[in-house]
Amino acid sequence: MPEQEAVGQQGSPAREVGDFLHRRREQIAQRWADETLFRTVFTVSRDEAVEAGRVVVDALAQVAVSGRAADPEAGGFLVVREQLSRMGAARTRTGLTPSQVSNDVDALRPPVLDLLLADLPDAPADLLRESTTLLTVLMGTLRLVVMETALNEGQALIDRQRLQLLEVATPVIKLWDGIVAVPLIGTLDSARSQVVMEALLEAVVDQQARFAILDITGVPTVDSLVAQHLMKTVAAARLMGAECVVSGIRPAIAQTIVHLGLDLGTVVTRATLADALAHALRKLGVGIVTPSAGGVGER
């Protein structure tokens, strides 16, 4: 009999498993509360772990009766994603590997199978075999759902940490009243270039800066996309009312810009950060003097 026809009929594996999960809901939840996956998250209160187990068992019963035990997109698994998947994500954040999370979820299966076998001692052999197979498939899909969310959460955590590192590696420094600078060190890619633009524009607004210096002395090379992004940063700063000065352009970067045919005629460039700062200070009307052999001279 096809599984779709078996749904809702008394004595079918789908109905037997669904009824069993409803009937043994409390016992399953109590046993799961002692398993590693639940204990790791609900360490403050065992009652919370039991309640979470009840919710998951109800959801699994719904999936079993629907005849979609092998479908991770079944409606009942939405609740499971909000419960057990959150636990799997928490396990991932603690530094455990996906295989360890998988093993923790798989450890939930034996207690349920033991209860099912004890609950159907007089069931026909075919029904018992099909019911245990269905329950095994259901628990396997549960593990897949948890693993998917745990992996997604792990990737999201990596992305957040990467963005935080980019922000830390892209400091905006106030050099003088009205002058801010971004000293860039290391490889520039499109993602970091976007962070540079956002950080610089925010600093221009916060500091009411009239000059913004992009110092790329520590950048070994850039590709065409990054070079164009730097040009857009200069243009965006100008729209915010600040003059952007680019300093420290290496020969390799200069060649890239020339090969790309980018017009730097409207962009102020200086050899070093010190030269860029001196330019900005002169524009602000600040006198600069430097020691010389014959005394003090103006720079």
Coordinates of C-alpha atoms in Angstrom, one line a residue:
M1 CA 0.0 0.0 0.0
P2 CA 1.5 3.4 -0.9
E3 CA 2.4 5.6 2.0
Q4 CA 0.0 8.3 0.9
E5 CA -2.9 5.8 1.1
A6 CA -1.7 4.5 4.5
V7 CA -1.9 8.0 6.1
G8 CA -4.7 8.2 8.5
Q9 CA -5.7 4.5 8.3
Q10 CA -5.7 2.5 11.5
G11 CA -2.9 0.0 11.6
S12 CA -0.7 1.6 9.0
P13 CA 3.0 2.3 10.0
A14 CA 2.4 6.1 9.7
R15 CA -0.5 6.0 12.0
E16 CA 1.2 3.5 14.4
V17 CA 4.3 5.7 14.7
G18 CA 2.2 8.9 15.1
D19 CA 0.0 7.4 17.8
F20 CA 3.1 5.9 19.6
L21 CA 4.8 9.3 19.7
H22 CA 1.7 10.9 21.1
R23 CA 1.2 8.1 23.6
R24 CA 4.8 8.0 24.8
R25 CA 5.5 11.7 24.5
E26 CA 6.3 12.2 28.2
Q27 CA 8.6 9.2 28.5
I28 CA 10.5 10.2 25.4
A29 CA 10.9 13.8 26.5
Q30 CA 12.1 12.6 29.9
R31 CA 14.7 10.3 28.4
W32 CA 15.9 12.9 25.9
A33 CA 16.3 15.5 28.7
D34 CA 19.2 13.3 29.9
E35 CA 20.9 13.1 26.5
T36 CA 24.0 15.3 25.7
L37 CA 22.3 17.5 23.1
F38 CA 19.6 18.6 25.5
R39 CA 21.8 18.9 28.5
T40 CA 24.3 21.1 26.7
V41 CA 21.8 23.8 26.1
F42 CA 19.4 23.4 29.0
T43 CA 21.9 23.2 31.8
V44 CA 20.0 25.5 34.1
S45 CA 16.7 23.7 34.2
R46 CA 16.0 20.1 33.4
D47 CA 12.3 21.1 33.1
E48 CA 13.1 23.3 30.2
A49 CA 14.8 20.4 28.5
V50 CA 11.8 18.1 29.1
E51 CA 9.4 20.8 27.7
A52 CA 11.6 21.2 24.6
G53 CA 11.5 17.4 24.2
R54 CA 7.7 17.4 24.3
V55 CA 7.5 20.0 21.6
V56 CA 9.9 18.1 19.3
V57 CA 8.0 14.8 19.9
D58 CA 4.7 16.4 19.0
A59 CA 6.3 17.8 15.8
L60 CA 7.7 14.4 14.8
A61 CA 4.3 12.8 15.4
Q62 CA 2.8 15.4 13.0
V63 CA 5.4 14.6 10.4
A64 CA 4.9 10.8 10.8
V65 CA 1.2 11.0 10.3
S66 CA 1.6 13.3 7.2
G67 CA 3.6 10.5 5.4
R68 CA 6.6 12.8 4.8
A69 CA 9.0 11.3 7.2
A70 CA 11.9 11.5 4.7
D71 CA 11.1 15.1 3.7
P72 CA 13.2 17.7 5.7
E73 CA 10.8 20.4 4.4
A74 CA 7.7 18.8 6.0
G75 CA 5.6 21.3 7.9
G76 CA 6.2 19.6 11.3
F77 CA 9.9 20.1 11.0
L78 CA 9.5 23.8 11.2
V79 CA 9.0 23.5 14.9
V80 CA 11.9 21.0 15.1
R81 CA 14.2 23.6 13.4
E82 CA 13.2 26.1 16.1
Q83 CA 14.0 23.6 18.9
L84 CA 16.6 20.9 18.2
S85 CA 18.3 22.9 15.4
R86 CA 18.9 25.8 17.8
M87 CA 20.5 23.3 20.1
G88 CA 22.7 22.0 17.3
A89 CA 23.7 25.6 16.4
A90 CA 24.6 26.1 20.1
R91 CA 26.7 23.0 20.0
T92 CA 28.5 24.3 16.9
R93 CA 29.2 27.6 18.6
T94 CA 30.9 25.8 21.5
G95 CA 33.5 24.5 19.0
L96 CA 32.2 21.0 18.4
T97 CA 32.6 19.5 15.0
P98 CA 29.6 18.7 12.7
S99 CA 30.2 15.0 13.3
Q100 CA 29.9 15.5 17.1
V101 CA 26.6 17.3 16.6
S102 CA 25.5 14.5 14.3
N103 CA 26.3 11.9 16.9
D104 CA 24.5 13.8 19.6
V105 CA 21.3 13.9 17.5
D106 CA 21.7 10.3 16.6
A107 CA 21.9 9.4 20.3
L108 CA 18.2 10.4 20.5
R109 CA 17.1 7.5 18.3
P110 CA 17.8 4.4 20.6
P111 CA 15.5 5.5 23.5
V112 CA 12.7 6.0 21.0
L113 CA 13.2 2.7 19.3
D114 CA 13.4 0.9 22.6
L115 CA 10.0 2.4 23.6
L116 CA 8.5 1.5 20.3
L117 CA 9.5 -2.1 20.5
A118 CA 8.2 -2.3 24.0
D119 CA 5.0 -0.6 23.0
L120 CA 4.1 -3.1 20.2
P121 CA 5.0 -6.5 21.5
D122 CA 2.0 -8.2 19.8
A123 CA 2.1 -6.3 16.5
P124 CA 2.4 -8.3 13.3
A125 CA 6.0 -8.8 12.2
D126 CA 5.5 -6.8 9.0
L127 CA 3.8 -3.9 10.8
L128 CA 6.6 -3.8 13.5
R129 CA 9.3 -3.9 10.8
E130 CA 7.7 -1.1 8.8
S131 CA 7.0 1.0 11.9
T132 CA 10.6 0.7 13.1
T133 CA 11.9 1.5 9.6
L134 CA 9.6 4.5 9.4
L135 CA 10.8 5.7 12.8
T136 CA 14.4 5.3 11.8
V137 CA 13.8 7.3 8.7
L138 CA 12.0 10.0 10.7
M139 CA 15.0 10.2 13.2
G140 CA 17.4 10.3 10.3
T141 CA 15.6 13.2 8.7
L142 CA 15.6 14.9 12.1
R143 CA 19.4 14.6 12.2
L144 CA 19.6 16.1 8.7
V145 CA 17.4 19.1 9.7
V146 CA 19.6 19.7 12.8
M147 CA 22.8 19.4 10.8
E148 CA 21.6 21.8 8.0
T149 CA 20.8 24.5 10.6
A150 CA 23.9 23.9 12.6
L151 CA 26.1 24.2 9.5
N152 CA 24.2 27.3 8.4
E153 CA 24.7 28.8 11.9
G154 CA 28.3 27.9 11.8
Q155 CA 28.8 29.6 8.4
A156 CA 26.9 32.7 9.7
L157 CA 29.2 32.8 12.7
I158 CA 32.2 32.7 10.4
D159 CA 30.8 35.5 8.3
R160 CA 30.1 37.7 11.3
Q161 CA 33.6 37.1 12.6
R162 CA 35.1 37.8 9.2
L163 CA 33.2 41.1 9.1
Q164 CA 34.4 42.0 12.6
L165 CA 38.0 41.3 11.6
L166 CA 37.6 43.5 8.6
E167 CA 36.3 46.3 10.7
V168 CA 39.1 45.9 13.3
A169 CA 41.7 45.8 10.4
T170 CA 40.2 49.0 9.0
P171 CA 40.6 51.7 11.7
V172 CA 39.6 55.3 11.0
I173 CA 42.0 57.7 12.8
K174 CA 41.5 61.3 13.6
L175 CA 44.7 63.0 12.7
W176 CA 43.6 66.6 13.3
D177 CA 40.5 68.6 13.7
G178 CA 38.7 68.1 10.3
I179 CA 41.2 65.4 9.1
V180 CA 40.6 61.7 9.3
A181 CA 42.7 58.9 7.8
V182 CA 42.4 55.2 7.0
P183 CA 45.8 53.4 7.0
L184 CA 45.3 50.2 5.0
I185 CA 47.5 47.2 5.5
G186 CA 47.3 43.9 3.7
T187 CA 45.3 42.5 0.9
L188 CA 42.3 44.5 -0.4
D189 CA 39.3 42.7 -1.9
S190 CA 35.9 43.9 -2.8
A191 CA 34.4 43.0 0.6
R192 CA 37.1 44.9 2.5
S193 CA 36.9 47.8 0.1
Q194 CA 33.2 48.1 0.9
V195 CA 34.0 48.2 4.7
V196 CA 36.6 50.9 4.0
M197 CA 34.1 53.1 2.2
E198 CA 31.4 52.7 4.9
A199 CA 33.9 53.3 7.8
L200 CA 35.4 56.4 6.1
L201 CA 32.0 58.0 5.2
E202 CA 30.8 57.4 8.8
A203 CA 33.9 59.1 10.1
V204 CA 33.5 62.0 7.8
V205 CA 30.0 62.6 9.2
D206 CA 30.9 61.9 12.9
Q207 CA 34.0 64.1 12.8
Q208 CA 32.7 66.6 10.4
A209 CA 35.9 66.1 8.5
R210 CA 36.9 68.3 5.6
F211 CA 39.7 65.9 4.5
A212 CA 39.8 62.1 4.4
I213 CA 43.1 60.4 3.7
L214 CA 43.3 56.9 2.2
D215 CA 46.8 55.6 2.8
I216 CA 47.5 52.4 0.9
T217 CA 51.2 52.2 1.6
G218 CA 50.7 48.8 3.2
V219 CA 48.7 47.4 0.3
P220 CA 50.9 45.3 -2.0
T221 CA 48.5 45.3 -5.0
V222 CA 44.9 45.7 -6.0
D223 CA 42.7 44.2 -8.7
S224 CA 40.6 46.1 -11.1
L225 CA 37.4 45.8 -9.0
V226 CA 39.2 47.2 -5.9
A227 CA 40.8 50.0 -7.9
Q228 CA 37.4 51.0 -9.1
H229 CA 35.9 50.7 -5.6
L230 CA 38.6 53.1 -4.3
M231 CA 37.7 55.6 -6.9
K232 CA 34.1 55.3 -5.9
T233 CA 35.1 55.9 -2.3
V234 CA 36.9 59.1 -3.3
A235 CA 33.8 60.2 -5.2
A236 CA 31.5 59.4 -2.2
A237 CA 33.7 61.3 0.2
R238 CA 33.5 64.3 -2.1
L239 CA 29.7 64.1 -2.1
M240 CA 29.8 64.2 1.7
G241 CA 31.7 67.4 1.5
A242 CA 35.2 66.1 2.2
E243 CA 38.3 66.1 0.0
C244 CA 39.8 62.7 -0.3
V245 CA 43.6 62.3 -0.6
V246 CA 45.1 59.0 -1.6
S247 CA 48.6 58.4 -0.4
G248 CA 51.2 55.7 -0.6
I249 CA 50.4 54.4 -4.1
R250 CA 52.9 51.6 -4.9
P251 CA 54.4 51.2 -8.5
A252 CA 52.4 48.0 -9.1
I253 CA 49.2 49.7 -8.1
A254 CA 50.0 52.8 -10.2
Q255 CA 50.5 50.5 -13.2
T256 CA 47.2 48.8 -12.5
I257 CA 45.4 52.1 -12.4
V258 CA 47.1 53.2 -15.7
H259 CA 46.2 49.9 -17.4
L260 CA 42.6 50.2 -16.4
G261 CA 42.5 53.7 -17.9
L262 CA 41.1 55.2 -14.6
D263 CA 41.3 59.0 -14.6
L264 CA 42.9 60.3 -11.4
G265 CA 43.0 63.9 -12.7
T266 CA 40.5 65.0 -10.1
V267 CA 42.0 63.0 -7.2
V268 CA 44.7 64.5 -5.0
T269 CA 47.5 62.0 -4.5
R270 CA 50.6 62.2 -2.3
A271 CA 53.7 59.9 -2.0
T272 CA 53.4 59.4 1.8
L273 CA 50.9 59.8 4.6
A274 CA 53.0 62.6 6.0
D275 CA 52.8 64.5 2.7
A276 CA 49.0 63.9 2.6
L277 CA 48.6 65.3 6.1
A278 CA 50.8 68.3 5.3
H279 CA 48.6 69.0 2.3
A280 CA 45.4 68.8 4.4
L281 CA 46.9 71.0 7.1
R282 CA 47.9 73.7 4.6
K283 CA 44.4 73.7 3.1
L284 CA 43.1 74.2 6.6
G285 CA 45.4 77.2 7.1
V286 CA 47.7 75.5 9.6
G287 CA 51.3 76.5 9.4
I288 CA 53.9 73.7 9.3
V289 CA 57.5 74.2 10.2
T290 CA 60.3 71.7 10.0
P291 CA 63.8 71.8 11.5
S292 CA 66.6 72.5 8.9
A293 CA 70.3 73.0 8.9
G294 CA 70.0 76.8 9.1
G295 CA 67.1 76.8 11.7
V296 CA 63.4 76.3 11.3
G297 CA 61.9 76.2 7.8
E298 CA 58.4 76.0 6.5
R299 CA 57.4 72.7 4.9

